[in-house]
Each structure stands twice: as C-alpha cells, then as structure tokens.
JSON list of C-alpha atoms in Angstrom, two decimals:
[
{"chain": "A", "resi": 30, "resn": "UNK", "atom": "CA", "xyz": [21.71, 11.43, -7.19]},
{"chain": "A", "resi": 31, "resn": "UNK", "atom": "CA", "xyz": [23.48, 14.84, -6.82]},
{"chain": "A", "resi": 32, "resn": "UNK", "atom": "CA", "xyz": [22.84, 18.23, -6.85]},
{"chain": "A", "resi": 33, "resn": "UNK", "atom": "CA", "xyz": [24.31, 21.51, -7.37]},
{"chain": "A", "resi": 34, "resn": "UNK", "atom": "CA", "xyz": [23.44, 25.05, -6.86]},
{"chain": "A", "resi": 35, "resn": "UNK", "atom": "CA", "xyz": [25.98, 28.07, -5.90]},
{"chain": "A", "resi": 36, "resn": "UNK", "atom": "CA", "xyz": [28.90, 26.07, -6.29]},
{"chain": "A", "resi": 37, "resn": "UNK", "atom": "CA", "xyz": [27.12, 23.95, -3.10]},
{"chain": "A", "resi": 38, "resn": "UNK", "atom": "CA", "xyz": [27.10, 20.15, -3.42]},
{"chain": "A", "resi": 39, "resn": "UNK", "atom": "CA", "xyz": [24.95, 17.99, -2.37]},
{"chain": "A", "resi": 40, "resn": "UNK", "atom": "CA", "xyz": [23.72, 14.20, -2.61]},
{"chain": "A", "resi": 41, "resn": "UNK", "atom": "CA", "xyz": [21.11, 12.13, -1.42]},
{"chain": "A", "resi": 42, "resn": "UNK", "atom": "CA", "xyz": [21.16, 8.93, 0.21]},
{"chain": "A", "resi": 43, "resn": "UNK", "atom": "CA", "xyz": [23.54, 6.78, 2.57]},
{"chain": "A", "resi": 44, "resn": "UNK", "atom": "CA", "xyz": [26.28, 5.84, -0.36]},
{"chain": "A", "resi": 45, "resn": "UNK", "atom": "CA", "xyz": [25.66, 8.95, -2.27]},
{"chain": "A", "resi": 46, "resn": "UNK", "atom": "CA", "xyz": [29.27, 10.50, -1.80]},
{"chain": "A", "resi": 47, "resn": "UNK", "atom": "CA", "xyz": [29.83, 7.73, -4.39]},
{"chain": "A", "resi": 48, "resn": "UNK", "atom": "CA", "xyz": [27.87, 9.37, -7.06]},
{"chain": "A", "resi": 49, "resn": "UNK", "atom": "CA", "xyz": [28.65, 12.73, -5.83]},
{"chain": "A", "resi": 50, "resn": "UNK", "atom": "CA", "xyz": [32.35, 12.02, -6.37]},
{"chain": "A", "resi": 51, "resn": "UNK", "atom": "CA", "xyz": [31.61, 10.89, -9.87]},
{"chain": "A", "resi": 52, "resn": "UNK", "atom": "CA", "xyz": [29.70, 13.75, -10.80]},
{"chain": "A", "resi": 53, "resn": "UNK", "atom": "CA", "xyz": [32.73, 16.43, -9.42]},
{"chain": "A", "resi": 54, "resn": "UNK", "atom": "CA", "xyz": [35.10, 14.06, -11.60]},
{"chain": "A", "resi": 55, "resn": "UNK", "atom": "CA", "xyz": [33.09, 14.22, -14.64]},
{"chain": "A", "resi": 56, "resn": "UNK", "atom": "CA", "xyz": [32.59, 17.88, -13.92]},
{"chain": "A", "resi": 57, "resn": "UNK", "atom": "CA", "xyz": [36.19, 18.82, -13.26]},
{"chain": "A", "resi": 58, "resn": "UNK", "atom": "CA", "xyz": [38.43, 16.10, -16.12]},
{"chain": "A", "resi": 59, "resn": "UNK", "atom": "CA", "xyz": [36.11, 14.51, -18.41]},
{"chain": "A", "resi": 60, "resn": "UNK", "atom": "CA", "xyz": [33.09, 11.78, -19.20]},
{"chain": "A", "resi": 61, "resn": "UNK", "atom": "CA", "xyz": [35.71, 8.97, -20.31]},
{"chain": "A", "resi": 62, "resn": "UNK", "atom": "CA", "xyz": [37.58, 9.42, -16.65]},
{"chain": "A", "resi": 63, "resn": "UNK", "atom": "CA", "xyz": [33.90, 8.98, -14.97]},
{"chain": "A", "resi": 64, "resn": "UNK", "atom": "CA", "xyz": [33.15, 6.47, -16.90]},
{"chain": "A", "resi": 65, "resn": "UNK", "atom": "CA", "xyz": [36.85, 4.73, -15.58]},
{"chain": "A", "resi": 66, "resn": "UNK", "atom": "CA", "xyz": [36.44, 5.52, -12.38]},
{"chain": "A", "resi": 67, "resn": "UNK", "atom": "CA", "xyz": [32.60, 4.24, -11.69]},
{"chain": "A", "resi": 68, "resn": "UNK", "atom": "CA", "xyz": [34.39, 0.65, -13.22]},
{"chain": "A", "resi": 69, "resn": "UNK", "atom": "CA", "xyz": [37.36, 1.04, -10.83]},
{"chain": "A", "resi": 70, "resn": "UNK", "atom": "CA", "xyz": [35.10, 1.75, -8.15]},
{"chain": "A", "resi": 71, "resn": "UNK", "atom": "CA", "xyz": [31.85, -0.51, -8.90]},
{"chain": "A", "resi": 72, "resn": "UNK", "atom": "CA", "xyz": [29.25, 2.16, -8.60]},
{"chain": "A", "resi": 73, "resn": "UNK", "atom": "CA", "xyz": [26.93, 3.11, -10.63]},
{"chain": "A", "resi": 74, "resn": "UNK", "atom": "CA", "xyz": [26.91, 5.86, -12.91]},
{"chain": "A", "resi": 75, "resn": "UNK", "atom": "CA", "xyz": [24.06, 8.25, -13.75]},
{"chain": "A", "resi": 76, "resn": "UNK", "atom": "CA", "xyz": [21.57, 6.77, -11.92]},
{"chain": "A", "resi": 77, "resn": "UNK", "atom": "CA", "xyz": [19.21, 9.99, -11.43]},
{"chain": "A", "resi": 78, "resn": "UNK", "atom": "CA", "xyz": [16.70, 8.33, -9.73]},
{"chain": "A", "resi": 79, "resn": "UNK", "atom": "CA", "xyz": [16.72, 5.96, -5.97]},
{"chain": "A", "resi": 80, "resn": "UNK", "atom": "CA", "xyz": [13.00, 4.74, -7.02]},
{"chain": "A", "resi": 81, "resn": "UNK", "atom": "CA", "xyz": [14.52, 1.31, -6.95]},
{"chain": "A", "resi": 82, "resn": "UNK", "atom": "CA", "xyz": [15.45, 1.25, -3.63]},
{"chain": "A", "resi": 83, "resn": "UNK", "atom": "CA", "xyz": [11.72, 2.88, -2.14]},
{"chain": "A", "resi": 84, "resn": "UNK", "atom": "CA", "xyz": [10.02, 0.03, -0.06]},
{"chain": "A", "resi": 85, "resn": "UNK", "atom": "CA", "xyz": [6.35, 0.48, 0.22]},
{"chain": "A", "resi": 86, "resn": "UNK", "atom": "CA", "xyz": [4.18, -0.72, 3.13]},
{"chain": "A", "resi": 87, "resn": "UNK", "atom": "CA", "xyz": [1.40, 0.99, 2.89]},
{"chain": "A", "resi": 88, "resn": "UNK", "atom": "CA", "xyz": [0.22, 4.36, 5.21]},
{"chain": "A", "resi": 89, "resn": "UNK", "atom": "CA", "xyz": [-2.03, 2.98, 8.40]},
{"chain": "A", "resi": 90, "resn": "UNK", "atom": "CA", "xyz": [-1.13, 5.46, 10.99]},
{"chain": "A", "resi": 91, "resn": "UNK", "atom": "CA", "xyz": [-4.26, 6.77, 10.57]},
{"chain": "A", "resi": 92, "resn": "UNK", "atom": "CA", "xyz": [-7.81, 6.76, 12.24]},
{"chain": "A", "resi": 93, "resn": "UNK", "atom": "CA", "xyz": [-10.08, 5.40, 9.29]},
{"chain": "A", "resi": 94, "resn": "UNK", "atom": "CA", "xyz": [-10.89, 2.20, 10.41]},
{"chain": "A", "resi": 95, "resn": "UNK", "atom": "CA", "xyz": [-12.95, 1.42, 7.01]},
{"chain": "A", "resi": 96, "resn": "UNK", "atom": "CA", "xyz": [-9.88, 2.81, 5.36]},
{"chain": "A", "resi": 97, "resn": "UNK", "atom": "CA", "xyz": [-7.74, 0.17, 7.40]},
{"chain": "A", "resi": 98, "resn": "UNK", "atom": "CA", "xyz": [-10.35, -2.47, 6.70]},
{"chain": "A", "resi": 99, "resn": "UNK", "atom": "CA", "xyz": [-10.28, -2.02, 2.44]},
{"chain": "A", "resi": 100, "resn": "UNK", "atom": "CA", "xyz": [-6.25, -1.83, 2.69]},
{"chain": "A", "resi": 101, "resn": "UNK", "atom": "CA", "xyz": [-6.24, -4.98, 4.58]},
{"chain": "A", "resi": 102, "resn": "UNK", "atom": "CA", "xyz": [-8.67, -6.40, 2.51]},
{"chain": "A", "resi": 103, "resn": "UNK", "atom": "CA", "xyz": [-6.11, -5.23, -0.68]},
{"chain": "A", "resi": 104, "resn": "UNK", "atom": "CA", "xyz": [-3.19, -7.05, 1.01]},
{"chain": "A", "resi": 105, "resn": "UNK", "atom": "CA", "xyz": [-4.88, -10.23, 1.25]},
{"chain": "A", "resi": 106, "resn": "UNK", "atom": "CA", "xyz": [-5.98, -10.50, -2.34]},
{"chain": "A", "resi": 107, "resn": "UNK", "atom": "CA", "xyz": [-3.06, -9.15, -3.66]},
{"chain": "A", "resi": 108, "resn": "UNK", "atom": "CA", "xyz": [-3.42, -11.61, -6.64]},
{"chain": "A", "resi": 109, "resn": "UNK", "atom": "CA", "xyz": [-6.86, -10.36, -7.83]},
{"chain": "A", "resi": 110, "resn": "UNK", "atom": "CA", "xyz": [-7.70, -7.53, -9.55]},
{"chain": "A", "resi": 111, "resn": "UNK", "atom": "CA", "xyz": [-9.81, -5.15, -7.22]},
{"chain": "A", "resi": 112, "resn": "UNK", "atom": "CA", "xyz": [-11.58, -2.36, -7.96]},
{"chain": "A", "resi": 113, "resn": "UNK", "atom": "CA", "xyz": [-12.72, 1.18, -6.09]},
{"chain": "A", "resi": 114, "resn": "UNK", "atom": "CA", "xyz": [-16.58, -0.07, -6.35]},
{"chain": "A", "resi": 115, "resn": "UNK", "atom": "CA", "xyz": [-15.47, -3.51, -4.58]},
{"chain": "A", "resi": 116, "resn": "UNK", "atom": "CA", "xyz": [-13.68, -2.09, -1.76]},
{"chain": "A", "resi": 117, "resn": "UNK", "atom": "CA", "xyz": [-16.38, 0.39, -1.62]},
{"chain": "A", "resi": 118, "resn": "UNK", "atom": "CA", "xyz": [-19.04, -1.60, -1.27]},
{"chain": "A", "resi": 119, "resn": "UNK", "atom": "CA", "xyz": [-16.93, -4.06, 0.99]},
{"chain": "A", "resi": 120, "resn": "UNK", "atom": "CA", "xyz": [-16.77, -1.07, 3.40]},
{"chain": "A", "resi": 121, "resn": "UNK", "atom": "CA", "xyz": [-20.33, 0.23, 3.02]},
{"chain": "A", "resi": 122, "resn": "UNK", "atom": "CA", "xyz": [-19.52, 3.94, 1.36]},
{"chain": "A", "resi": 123, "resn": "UNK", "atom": "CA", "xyz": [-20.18, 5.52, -1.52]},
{"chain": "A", "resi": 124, "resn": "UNK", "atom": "CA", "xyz": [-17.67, 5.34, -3.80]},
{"chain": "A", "resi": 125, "resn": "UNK", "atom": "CA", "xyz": [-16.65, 9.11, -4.84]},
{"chain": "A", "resi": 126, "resn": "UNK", "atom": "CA", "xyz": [-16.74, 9.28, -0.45]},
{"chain": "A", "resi": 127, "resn": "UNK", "atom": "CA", "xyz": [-14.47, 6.72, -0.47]},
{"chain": "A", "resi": 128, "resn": "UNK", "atom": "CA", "xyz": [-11.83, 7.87, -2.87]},
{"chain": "A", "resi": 129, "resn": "UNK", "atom": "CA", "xyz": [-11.63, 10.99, -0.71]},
{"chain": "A", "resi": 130, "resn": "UNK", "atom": "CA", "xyz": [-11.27, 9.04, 2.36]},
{"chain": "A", "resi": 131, "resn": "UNK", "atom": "CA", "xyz": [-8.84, 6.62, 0.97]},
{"chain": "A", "resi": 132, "resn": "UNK", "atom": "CA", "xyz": [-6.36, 9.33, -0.18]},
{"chain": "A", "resi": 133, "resn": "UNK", "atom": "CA", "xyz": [-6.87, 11.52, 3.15]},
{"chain": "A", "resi": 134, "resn": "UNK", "atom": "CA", "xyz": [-5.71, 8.48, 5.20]},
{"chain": "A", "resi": 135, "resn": "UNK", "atom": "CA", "xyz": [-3.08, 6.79, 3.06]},
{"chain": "A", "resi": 136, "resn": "UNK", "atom": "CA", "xyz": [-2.15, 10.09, 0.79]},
{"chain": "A", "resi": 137, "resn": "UNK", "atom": "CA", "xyz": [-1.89, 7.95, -1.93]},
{"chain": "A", "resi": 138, "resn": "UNK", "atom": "CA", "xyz": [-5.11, 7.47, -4.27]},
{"chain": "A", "resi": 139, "resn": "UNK", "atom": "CA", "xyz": [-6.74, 3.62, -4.67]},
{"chain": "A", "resi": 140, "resn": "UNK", "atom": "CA", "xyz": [-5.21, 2.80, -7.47]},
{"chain": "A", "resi": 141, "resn": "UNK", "atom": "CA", "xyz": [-2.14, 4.09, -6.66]},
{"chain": "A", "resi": 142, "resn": "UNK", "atom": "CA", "xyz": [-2.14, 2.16, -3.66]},
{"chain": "A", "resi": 143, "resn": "UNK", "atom": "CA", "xyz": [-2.93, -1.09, -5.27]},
{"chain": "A", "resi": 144, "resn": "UNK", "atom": "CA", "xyz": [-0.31, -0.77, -8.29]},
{"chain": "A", "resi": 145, "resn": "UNK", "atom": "CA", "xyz": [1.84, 0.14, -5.45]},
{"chain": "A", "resi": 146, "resn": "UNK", "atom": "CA", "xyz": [1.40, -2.88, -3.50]},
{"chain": "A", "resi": 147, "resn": "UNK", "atom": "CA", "xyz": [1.48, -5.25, -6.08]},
{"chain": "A", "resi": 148, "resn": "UNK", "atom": "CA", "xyz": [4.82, -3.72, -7.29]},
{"chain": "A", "resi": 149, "resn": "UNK", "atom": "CA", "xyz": [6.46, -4.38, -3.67]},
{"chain": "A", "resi": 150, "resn": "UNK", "atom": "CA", "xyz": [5.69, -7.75, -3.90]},
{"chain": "A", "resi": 151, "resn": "UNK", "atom": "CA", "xyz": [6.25, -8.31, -7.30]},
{"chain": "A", "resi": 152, "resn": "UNK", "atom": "CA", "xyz": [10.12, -6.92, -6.09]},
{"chain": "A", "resi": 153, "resn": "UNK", "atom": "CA", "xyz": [9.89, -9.23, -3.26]},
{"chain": "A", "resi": 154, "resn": "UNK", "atom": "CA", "xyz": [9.02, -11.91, -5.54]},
{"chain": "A", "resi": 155, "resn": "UNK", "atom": "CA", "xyz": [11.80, -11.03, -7.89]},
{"chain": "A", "resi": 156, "resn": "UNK", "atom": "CA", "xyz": [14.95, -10.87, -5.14]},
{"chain": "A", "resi": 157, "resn": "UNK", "atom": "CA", "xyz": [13.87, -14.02, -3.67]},
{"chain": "A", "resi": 158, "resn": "UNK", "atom": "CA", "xyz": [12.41, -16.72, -6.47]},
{"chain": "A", "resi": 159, "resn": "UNK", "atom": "CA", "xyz": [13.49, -18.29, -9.77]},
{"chain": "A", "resi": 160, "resn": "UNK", "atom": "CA", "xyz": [9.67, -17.64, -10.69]},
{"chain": "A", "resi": 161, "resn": "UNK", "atom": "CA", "xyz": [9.78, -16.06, -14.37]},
{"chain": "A", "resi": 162, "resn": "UNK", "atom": "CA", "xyz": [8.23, -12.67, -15.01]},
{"chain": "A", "resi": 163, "resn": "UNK", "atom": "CA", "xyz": [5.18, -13.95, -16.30]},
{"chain": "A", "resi": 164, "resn": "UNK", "atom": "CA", "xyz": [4.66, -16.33, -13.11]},
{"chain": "A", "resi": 165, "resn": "UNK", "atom": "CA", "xyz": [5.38, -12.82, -10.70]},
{"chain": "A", "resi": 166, "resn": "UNK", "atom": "CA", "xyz": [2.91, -10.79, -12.81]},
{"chain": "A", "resi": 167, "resn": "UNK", "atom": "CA", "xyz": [-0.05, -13.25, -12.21]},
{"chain": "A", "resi": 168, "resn": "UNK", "atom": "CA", "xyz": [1.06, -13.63, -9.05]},
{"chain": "A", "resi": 169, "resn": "UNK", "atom": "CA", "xyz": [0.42, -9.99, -8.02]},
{"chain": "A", "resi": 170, "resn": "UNK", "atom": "CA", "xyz": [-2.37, -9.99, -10.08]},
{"chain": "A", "resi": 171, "resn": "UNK", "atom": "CA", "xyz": [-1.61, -8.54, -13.93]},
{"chain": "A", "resi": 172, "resn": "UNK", "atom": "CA", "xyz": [-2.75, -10.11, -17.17]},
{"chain": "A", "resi": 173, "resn": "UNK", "atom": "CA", "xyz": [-1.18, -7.42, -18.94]},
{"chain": "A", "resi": 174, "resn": "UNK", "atom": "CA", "xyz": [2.25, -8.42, -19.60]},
{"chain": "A", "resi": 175, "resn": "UNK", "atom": "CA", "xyz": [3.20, -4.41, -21.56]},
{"chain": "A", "resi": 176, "resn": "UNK", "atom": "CA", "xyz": [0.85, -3.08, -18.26]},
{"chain": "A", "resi": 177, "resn": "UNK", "atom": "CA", "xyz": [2.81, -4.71, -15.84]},
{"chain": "A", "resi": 178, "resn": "UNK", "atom": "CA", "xyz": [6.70, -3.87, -17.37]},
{"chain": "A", "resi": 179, "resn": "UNK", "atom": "CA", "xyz": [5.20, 0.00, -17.52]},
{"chain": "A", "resi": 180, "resn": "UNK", "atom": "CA", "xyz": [3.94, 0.42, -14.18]},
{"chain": "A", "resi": 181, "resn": "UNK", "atom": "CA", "xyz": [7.11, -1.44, -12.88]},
{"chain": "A", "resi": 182, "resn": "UNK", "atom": "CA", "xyz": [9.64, 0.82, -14.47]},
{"chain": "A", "resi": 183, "resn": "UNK", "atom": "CA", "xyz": [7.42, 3.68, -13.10]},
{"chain": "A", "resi": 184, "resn": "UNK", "atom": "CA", "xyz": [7.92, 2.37, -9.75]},
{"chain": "A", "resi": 185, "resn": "UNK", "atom": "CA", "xyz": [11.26, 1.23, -9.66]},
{"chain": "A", "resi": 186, "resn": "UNK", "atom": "CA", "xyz": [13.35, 2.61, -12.71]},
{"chain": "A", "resi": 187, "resn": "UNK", "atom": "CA", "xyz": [13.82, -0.83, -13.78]},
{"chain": "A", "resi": 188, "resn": "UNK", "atom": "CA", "xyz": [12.70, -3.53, -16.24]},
{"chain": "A", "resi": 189, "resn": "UNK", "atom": "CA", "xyz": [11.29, -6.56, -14.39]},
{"chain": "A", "resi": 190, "resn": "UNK", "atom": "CA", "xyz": [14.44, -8.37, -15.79]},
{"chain": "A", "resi": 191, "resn": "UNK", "atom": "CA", "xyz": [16.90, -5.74, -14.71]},
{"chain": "A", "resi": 192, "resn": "UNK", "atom": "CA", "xyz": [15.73, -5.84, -11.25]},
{"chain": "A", "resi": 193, "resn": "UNK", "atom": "CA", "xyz": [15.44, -9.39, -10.78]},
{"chain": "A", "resi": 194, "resn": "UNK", "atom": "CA", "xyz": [18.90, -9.83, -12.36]},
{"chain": "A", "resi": 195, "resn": "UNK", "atom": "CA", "xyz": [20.24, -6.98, -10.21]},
{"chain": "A", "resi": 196, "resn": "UNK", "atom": "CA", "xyz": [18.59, -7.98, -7.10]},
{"chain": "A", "resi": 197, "resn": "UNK", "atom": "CA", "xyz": [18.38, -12.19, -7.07]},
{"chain": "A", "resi": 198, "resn": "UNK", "atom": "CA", "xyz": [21.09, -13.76, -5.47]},
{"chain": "A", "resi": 199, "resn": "UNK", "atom": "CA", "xyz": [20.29, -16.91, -7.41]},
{"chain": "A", "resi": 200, "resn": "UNK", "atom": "CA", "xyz": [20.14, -14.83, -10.66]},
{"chain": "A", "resi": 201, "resn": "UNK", "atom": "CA", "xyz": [23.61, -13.36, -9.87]},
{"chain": "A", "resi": 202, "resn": "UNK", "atom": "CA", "xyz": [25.35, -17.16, -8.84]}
]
C-alpha cells in the first residue's frame, strides 16, 4: 500500500518499501516492467489493501464487566449463531442499552464483533487444517455458504480459498 502526495512517498507496513518500489517503477518506466519486477522479486503487486494481515482479538481493556461477560460468552460459542437479544438478556439489560454499551467498550458494534470473531477463527482454521470451507464455515457458525465468502472477503480481501491456499502450509506442500 503506497501513497503519494507533493511528490512525498510513503508506504505502510513493515515490507512496504517492496510495494513502494513497485509503484515508483511503474510510475517512472512502465506497467509491463512492474509487472517483471514483482515476478523477479516475489511480491505482490497491487495489493491496495493489508485487511488480510489484521488479527482481531477482541477490545477488553475496558471497565464494562457485563460487556466483558457477553464477549466472553461470544468466544465460547463461537459455533452458534447468537443474537443482540441473547446476550442481552444473558447480561440482564435492555437491549437498545446494550448496543450502546457494547460499542462504547469494544468500539465495534455486536454484530460486528461477532462476524469479526468468527472470521479470525475461521483464518485460524484455514492456515492450520485440511478442513474444507464448508467444514470452517459451520465451524464458526454460518449456514450461509454466499454469507460467509462475503463477509470473509470484507474482512480479509480474500476468498476463503485464496486465503487458505495462500496461508496453509499443507495447502502450499
């Protein structure tokens, strides 16, 4: 991921110089000696987005202890599918007052927080198993085969088959 502005470079990241340099060669030659180069030097080109490499874990450096209570709650069931009135109710609090709550401690809202969580295993799953992508989807929870290959791009940038094959050792021996 680079940027420019003013004739200033910049790029984000520990190996961004990589992309960076790609971008300045594209800019100053051509595409086609971009393209060579990225081969010669095994990095990859365009990639506008590090989504695939954010790690989740979930925000608990907070004070909400019926906050912390329905996110530990979500972590242990990661395999069902939970809802705002269940975690609620599991917490005693209304559920428009929890919402609030939830998003003031964890800045991220319920549902968010959920899909999130589910995806971070689901990549887990993914770098570490032979399971298939139907297997990882129930696994974290998703009947929804289209649901669950949408919110997983979303997240990481990536088809479930693209990261696993990208990420696996066993995928890539």
């Amino acid at each position: 991921m680079s940027t420019e502005e003013n004739r200033l470079y910049s790029g984000g990241g520990a190996m961004s110089c990589w992309n960076l340099l790609l971008y300045l060669v594209e800019k100053y030659t051509n595409r086609e000696t971009a393209i060579l180069a990225s081969k010669y030097f095994a990095i990859d080109i365009d990639r506008e987005s590090q989504s695939v490499f954010a790690m989740f874990q979930g925000q608990k450096n907070h004070n909400d202890a019926s906050i912390k209570k329905a996110q530990e709650f979500i972590e242990n069931n990661i395999q069902e599918s939970i809802t705002i009135e269940e975690l609620a109710n599991l917490v005693s609090v209304g559920r428009r007052s929890f919402e609030r709550r939830f998003k003031l401690a964890t800045n991220h809202s319920v549902l968010e927080y959920i899909n999130r969580l589910k995806m971070e295993n689901a990549k887990r799953s993914f770098e570490t198993s032979r399971k298939n992508i139907n297997e990882v989807m129930y696994d974290v929870g998703y009947t929804d085969t289209k649901a669950f290959r949408t919110i997983f791009r979303k997240f990481t940038g990536l088809s479930p088959i693209e990261y696993r094959n990208k990420y696996n050792k066993m995928t890539a021996a």
